[in-house]
């Protein structure tokens, strides 16, 4: 059974970094990697009322350039990431990024999306940066792993799972976190950031359930008294030099009523370690 991983790319250095991280993270598993490039046209945008048509000179030239870039990418991977467990596929398309991703997820039954958090530059058409955060919010069909700029792969030894214990946990939505922990022998540190030190009976019940779900991996529970959840997570990760931050990204879910934005926006714009948004 092959795991199917979708990696959008704009062929920038940071996008290539995300590709390499994904290949190394899943080096031990049989995987099919689907590389997706949402190409742009100089005289057209996906926001334009006039759309470029397949067959037009501009469209075909942009598609050809995208496909040429994929040839170079696959040549490079053949030299430096030749893994018999991995199969590569490429797709070039003119579309909205999120719509292109959703279409691929549906058509190819994708298990995980991996993408970089920065683009090549501030020029129009770069698909990362804030778009990554928006994608993490809008992709609800599968988990999304965001790889920060200049983050190079090292075997993860500690994953921080942030939660407020306010929702029931399901084994399925935590399966990718558990899989990564088992693959690399990583410990999971469950972090609760709150000014209130005492949990409600419902929170205690959910915490006990989480302990059962994590029973086959090394895990521990931690509480941090901090008003700002994002600051608390960042401080915890930096102090311990943790490798990955994970959380369940429920739609319209807020970690506390004091926040006006979901946690993915709070930490996604200034991430220093990969962020795994579970579903």
Short mmCIF file of C-alpha atoms in Angstrom, two decimals:
data_model
loop_
_atom_site.label_atom_id
_atom_site.label_comp_id
_atom_site.label_asym_id
_atom_site.label_seq_id
_atom_site.Cartn_x
_atom_site.Cartn_y
_atom_site.Cartn_z
CA UNK A 1 0.00 0.00 0.00
CA UNK A 2 1.54 3.25 -1.15
CA UNK A 3 1.05 6.48 0.76
CA UNK A 4 0.04 9.30 -1.58
CA UNK A 5 1.65 12.67 -0.83
CA UNK A 6 0.89 15.89 -2.71
CA UNK A 7 3.60 18.56 -2.89
CA UNK A 8 2.79 21.88 -4.63
CA UNK A 9 5.84 23.66 -6.02
CA UNK A 10 6.72 26.93 -7.75
CA UNK A 11 10.28 25.57 -8.35
CA UNK A 12 11.76 28.06 -5.89
CA UNK A 13 14.53 27.17 -3.45
CA UNK A 14 12.03 27.06 -0.61
CA UNK A 15 9.62 24.84 -2.52
CA UNK A 16 12.51 22.47 -3.31
CA UNK A 17 13.35 22.44 0.38
CA UNK A 18 9.81 21.24 1.14
CA UNK A 19 10.17 18.49 -1.49
CA UNK A 20 13.41 17.28 0.07
CA UNK A 21 11.94 17.34 3.57
CA UNK A 22 8.95 15.24 2.47
CA UNK A 23 11.18 12.69 0.72
CA UNK A 24 13.42 12.36 3.77
CA UNK A 25 10.56 12.24 6.29
CA UNK A 26 8.94 9.35 4.42
CA UNK A 27 12.15 7.69 3.21
CA UNK A 28 11.21 4.41 4.89
CA UNK A 29 7.71 4.11 3.42
CA UNK A 30 6.43 3.19 -0.03
CA UNK A 31 5.11 6.51 -1.34
CA UNK A 32 3.72 8.06 -4.47
CA UNK A 33 4.64 11.74 -4.63
CA UNK A 34 2.43 14.00 -6.73
CA UNK A 35 4.21 17.26 -7.56
CA UNK A 36 1.84 20.05 -8.58
CA UNK A 37 2.74 23.33 -10.28
CA UNK A 38 0.04 25.97 -10.63
CA UNK A 39 1.57 28.00 -13.45
CA UNK A 40 0.88 31.67 -14.15
CA UNK A 41 0.57 33.71 -17.33
CA UNK A 42 1.95 37.23 -17.72
CA UNK A 43 -1.22 38.66 -19.28
CA UNK A 44 -3.72 36.58 -17.31
CA UNK A 45 -4.41 35.74 -13.70
CA UNK A 46 -6.90 33.41 -12.08
CA UNK A 47 -8.60 36.59 -10.80
CA UNK A 48 -9.06 37.94 -14.32
CA UNK A 49 -12.46 37.98 -16.00
CA UNK A 50 -10.72 36.89 -19.20
CA UNK A 51 -9.24 33.43 -18.81
CA UNK A 52 -6.51 31.96 -20.97
CA UNK A 53 -7.65 28.94 -22.93
CA UNK A 54 -5.70 25.72 -23.51
CA UNK A 55 -4.30 25.89 -27.00
CA UNK A 56 -3.53 29.61 -26.90
CA UNK A 57 0.10 30.59 -27.39
CA UNK A 58 0.42 32.10 -23.91
CA UNK A 59 -1.15 29.09 -22.20
CA UNK A 60 0.89 26.49 -24.04
CA UNK A 61 4.15 28.41 -23.51
CA UNK A 62 3.55 28.68 -19.76
CA UNK A 63 2.61 25.01 -19.52
CA UNK A 64 5.71 23.99 -21.50
CA UNK A 65 7.93 26.02 -19.16
CA UNK A 66 6.33 24.33 -16.16
CA UNK A 67 6.90 20.90 -17.66
CA UNK A 68 10.54 21.76 -18.44
CA UNK A 69 11.03 22.75 -14.81
CA UNK A 70 9.58 19.40 -13.77
CA UNK A 71 12.10 17.58 -15.99
CA UNK A 72 14.91 19.41 -14.18
CA UNK A 73 13.34 18.65 -10.78
CA UNK A 74 13.04 14.92 -11.53
CA UNK A 75 16.62 14.82 -12.86
CA UNK A 76 17.84 16.37 -9.62
CA UNK A 77 15.81 13.95 -7.49
CA UNK A 78 17.22 11.02 -9.49
CA UNK A 79 20.73 12.15 -8.55
CA UNK A 80 20.21 12.99 -4.88
CA UNK A 81 17.03 11.20 -3.76
CA UNK A 82 17.05 7.91 -5.64
CA UNK A 83 14.75 5.84 -3.41
CA UNK A 84 13.23 2.63 -4.83
CA UNK A 85 10.34 3.04 -2.41
CA UNK A 86 9.26 6.31 -4.06
CA UNK A 87 7.34 6.97 -7.28
CA UNK A 88 7.00 10.48 -8.74
CA UNK A 89 4.17 12.08 -10.73
CA UNK A 90 3.98 15.65 -12.05
CA UNK A 91 1.03 17.89 -12.93
CA UNK A 92 1.07 21.38 -14.48
CA UNK A 93 -2.18 23.35 -14.33
CA UNK A 94 -3.62 26.88 -14.60
CA UNK A 95 -6.01 27.30 -11.69
CA UNK A 96 -6.48 28.68 -8.19
CA UNK A 97 -3.99 26.98 -5.87
CA UNK A 98 -6.59 25.76 -3.38
CA UNK A 99 -8.92 24.51 -6.10
CA UNK A 100 -6.06 22.70 -7.85
CA UNK A 101 -5.08 21.05 -4.57
CA UNK A 102 -8.65 20.00 -3.76
CA UNK A 103 -9.04 18.51 -7.23
CA UNK A 104 -5.81 16.52 -6.91
CA UNK A 105 -6.71 15.35 -3.39
CA UNK A 106 -10.03 14.04 -4.68
CA UNK A 107 -8.77 12.49 -7.92
CA UNK A 108 -5.66 10.84 -6.49
CA UNK A 109 -7.00 10.04 -3.00
CA UNK A 110 -4.16 12.03 -1.41
CA UNK A 111 -3.17 11.23 2.18
CA UNK A 112 -1.07 14.30 3.01
CA UNK A 113 -0.15 17.70 1.53
CA UNK A 114 3.39 19.00 2.12
CA UNK A 115 4.28 22.57 1.18
CA UNK A 116 6.80 25.32 1.87
CA UNK A 117 5.87 28.47 3.77
CA UNK A 118 7.70 31.01 1.61
CA UNK A 119 7.89 31.75 -2.09
CA UNK A 120 10.83 32.70 -4.28
CA UNK A 121 10.19 36.41 -3.96
CA UNK A 122 7.50 39.01 -3.39
CA UNK A 123 6.59 39.04 -7.08
CA UNK A 124 3.07 38.41 -8.23
CA UNK A 125 2.21 34.79 -8.74
CA UNK A 126 4.31 33.24 -5.96
CA UNK A 127 2.03 30.68 -4.33
CA UNK A 128 3.54 30.40 -0.85
CA UNK A 129 3.83 32.81 2.09
CA UNK A 130 0.36 33.77 3.31
CA UNK A 131 -1.13 31.39 0.74
CA UNK A 132 0.30 28.48 2.71
CA UNK A 133 -1.55 29.59 5.81
CA UNK A 134 -4.75 30.05 3.82
CA UNK A 135 -4.28 26.60 2.31
CA UNK A 136 -3.82 25.04 5.75
CA UNK A 137 -7.16 26.53 6.73
CA UNK A 138 -9.07 25.60 3.56
CA UNK A 139 -7.80 22.08 2.91
CA UNK A 140 -10.08 19.98 5.08
CA UNK A 141 -9.79 16.70 3.21
CA UNK A 142 -6.41 15.65 4.60
CA UNK A 143 -3.56 16.83 6.88
CA UNK A 144 -1.19 19.58 5.72
CA UNK A 145 2.49 19.72 6.69
CA UNK A 146 4.09 23.16 6.23
CA UNK A 147 7.88 23.38 6.00
CA UNK A 148 9.42 26.76 6.97
CA UNK A 149 12.03 28.49 4.90
CA UNK A 150 15.57 27.14 5.40
CA UNK A 151 14.40 24.24 7.57
CA UNK A 152 16.53 21.24 6.68
CA UNK A 153 15.47 17.72 7.53
CA UNK A 154 16.82 16.03 10.61
CA UNK A 155 15.26 12.94 12.13
CA UNK A 156 12.46 14.22 14.40
CA UNK A 157 13.00 13.27 18.02
CA UNK A 158 10.27 15.33 19.63
CA UNK A 159 6.85 16.41 18.35
CA UNK A 160 4.82 18.97 20.28
CA UNK A 161 1.07 18.35 20.08
CA UNK A 162 -0.83 21.42 21.24
CA UNK A 163 -4.39 21.03 22.52
CA UNK A 164 -6.92 22.59 24.87
CA UNK A 165 -8.62 19.21 25.58
CA UNK A 166 -12.01 20.75 24.76
CA UNK A 167 -12.90 18.35 21.94
CA UNK A 168 -13.08 14.58 21.74
CA UNK A 169 -10.08 12.93 20.10
CA UNK A 170 -10.37 10.38 17.30
CA UNK A 171 -7.65 7.89 16.46
CA UNK A 172 -8.05 8.54 12.74
CA UNK A 173 -7.28 12.25 12.96
CA UNK A 174 -4.14 11.52 15.00
CA UNK A 175 -2.95 8.65 12.79
CA UNK A 176 -0.40 10.70 10.82
CA UNK A 177 1.14 12.11 13.99
CA UNK A 178 1.43 8.61 15.44
CA UNK A 179 2.82 7.27 12.17
CA UNK A 180 5.62 9.87 12.07
CA UNK A 181 6.44 9.27 15.73
CA UNK A 182 6.67 5.50 15.21
CA UNK A 183 8.71 5.82 11.99
CA UNK A 184 11.38 7.94 13.62
CA UNK A 185 11.14 6.88 17.27
CA UNK A 186 10.01 10.38 18.22
CA UNK A 187 8.38 11.32 21.51
CA UNK A 188 5.14 13.30 21.57
CA UNK A 189 4.87 16.09 24.12
CA UNK A 190 1.24 17.08 24.68
CA UNK A 191 1.13 20.78 25.49
CA UNK A 192 -1.77 22.64 27.09
CA UNK A 193 -1.31 26.41 27.18
CA UNK A 194 -3.80 28.22 29.41
CA UNK A 195 -4.02 30.69 32.25
CA UNK A 196 -6.33 28.23 34.02
CA UNK A 197 -4.32 25.44 35.59
CA UNK A 198 -7.30 23.27 36.54
CA UNK A 199 -9.03 21.21 33.86
CA UNK A 200 -12.79 20.65 33.77
CA UNK A 201 -14.15 17.10 34.09
CA UNK A 202 -14.74 17.07 30.32
CA UNK A 203 -11.14 18.13 29.65
CA UNK A 204 -9.85 15.47 32.03
CA UNK A 205 -11.89 12.84 30.18
CA UNK A 206 -10.47 13.95 26.82
CA UNK A 207 -6.96 13.98 28.24
CA UNK A 208 -7.39 10.38 29.45
CA UNK A 209 -8.67 9.39 26.00
CA UNK A 210 -5.63 11.00 24.38
CA UNK A 211 -3.34 9.04 26.68
CA UNK A 212 -4.99 5.82 25.49
CA UNK A 213 -4.59 6.80 21.84
CA UNK A 214 -0.89 7.56 22.39
CA UNK A 215 -0.24 4.43 24.48
CA UNK A 216 2.03 2.82 21.86
CA UNK A 217 4.37 5.80 21.57
CA UNK A 218 6.52 7.73 24.02
CA UNK A 219 4.43 10.66 25.27
CA UNK A 220 4.08 13.04 28.19
CA UNK A 221 1.76 15.86 29.25
CA UNK A 222 2.78 19.45 29.89
CA UNK A 223 0.93 22.58 31.01
CA UNK A 224 2.13 26.13 30.45
CA UNK A 225 0.54 29.15 32.10
CA UNK A 226 0.42 31.72 29.33
CA UNK A 227 -2.32 34.02 28.03
CA UNK A 228 -1.13 33.88 24.42
CA UNK A 229 -1.26 30.31 23.10
CA UNK A 230 1.02 30.98 20.12
CA UNK A 231 3.68 32.59 22.33
CA UNK A 232 3.44 29.68 24.77
CA UNK A 233 3.91 27.09 22.05
CA UNK A 234 6.82 28.99 20.53
CA UNK A 235 8.57 29.34 23.91
CA UNK A 236 8.07 25.64 24.71
CA UNK A 237 9.39 24.49 21.33
CA UNK A 238 12.40 26.81 21.41
CA UNK A 239 13.37 25.87 24.97
CA UNK A 240 13.30 22.15 24.15
CA UNK A 241 14.49 22.40 20.53
CA UNK A 242 11.49 20.34 19.44
CA UNK A 243 11.25 19.26 15.80
CA UNK A 244 7.59 19.50 14.76
CA UNK A 245 4.46 21.29 16.01
CA UNK A 246 1.18 19.43 15.52
CA UNK A 247 -2.42 20.33 16.25
CA UNK A 248 -5.92 19.43 15.12
CA UNK A 249 -7.15 22.20 12.84
CA UNK A 250 -10.91 22.10 13.28
CA UNK A 251 -12.81 24.38 10.91
CA UNK A 252 -13.59 27.70 12.59
CA UNK A 253 -11.89 26.36 15.70
CA UNK A 254 -10.36 28.77 18.21
CA UNK A 255 -8.11 27.66 21.04
CA UNK A 256 -9.55 30.28 23.35
CA UNK A 257 -12.12 33.01 23.09
CA UNK A 258 -9.40 35.66 23.47
CA UNK A 259 -8.18 34.91 19.95
CA UNK A 260 -9.57 36.60 16.90
CA UNK A 261 -7.66 34.31 14.55
CA UNK A 262 -7.13 30.53 14.42
CA UNK A 263 -3.87 29.18 15.79
CA UNK A 264 -2.59 28.32 12.32
CA UNK A 265 -2.45 32.05 11.53
CA UNK A 266 -0.84 32.89 14.87
CA UNK A 267 2.11 30.56 14.42
CA UNK A 268 2.07 29.94 10.67
CA UNK A 269 3.49 33.30 9.64
CA UNK A 270 6.52 33.04 11.91
CA UNK A 271 7.24 29.33 12.04
CA UNK A 272 10.72 27.99 12.73
CA UNK A 273 9.85 24.27 12.72
CA UNK A 274 7.46 22.28 10.51
CA UNK A 275 3.78 22.55 11.39
CA UNK A 276 1.45 19.58 10.98
CA UNK A 277 -2.23 20.57 10.76
CA UNK A 278 -4.26 17.43 11.39
CA UNK A 279 -7.86 16.79 10.32
#
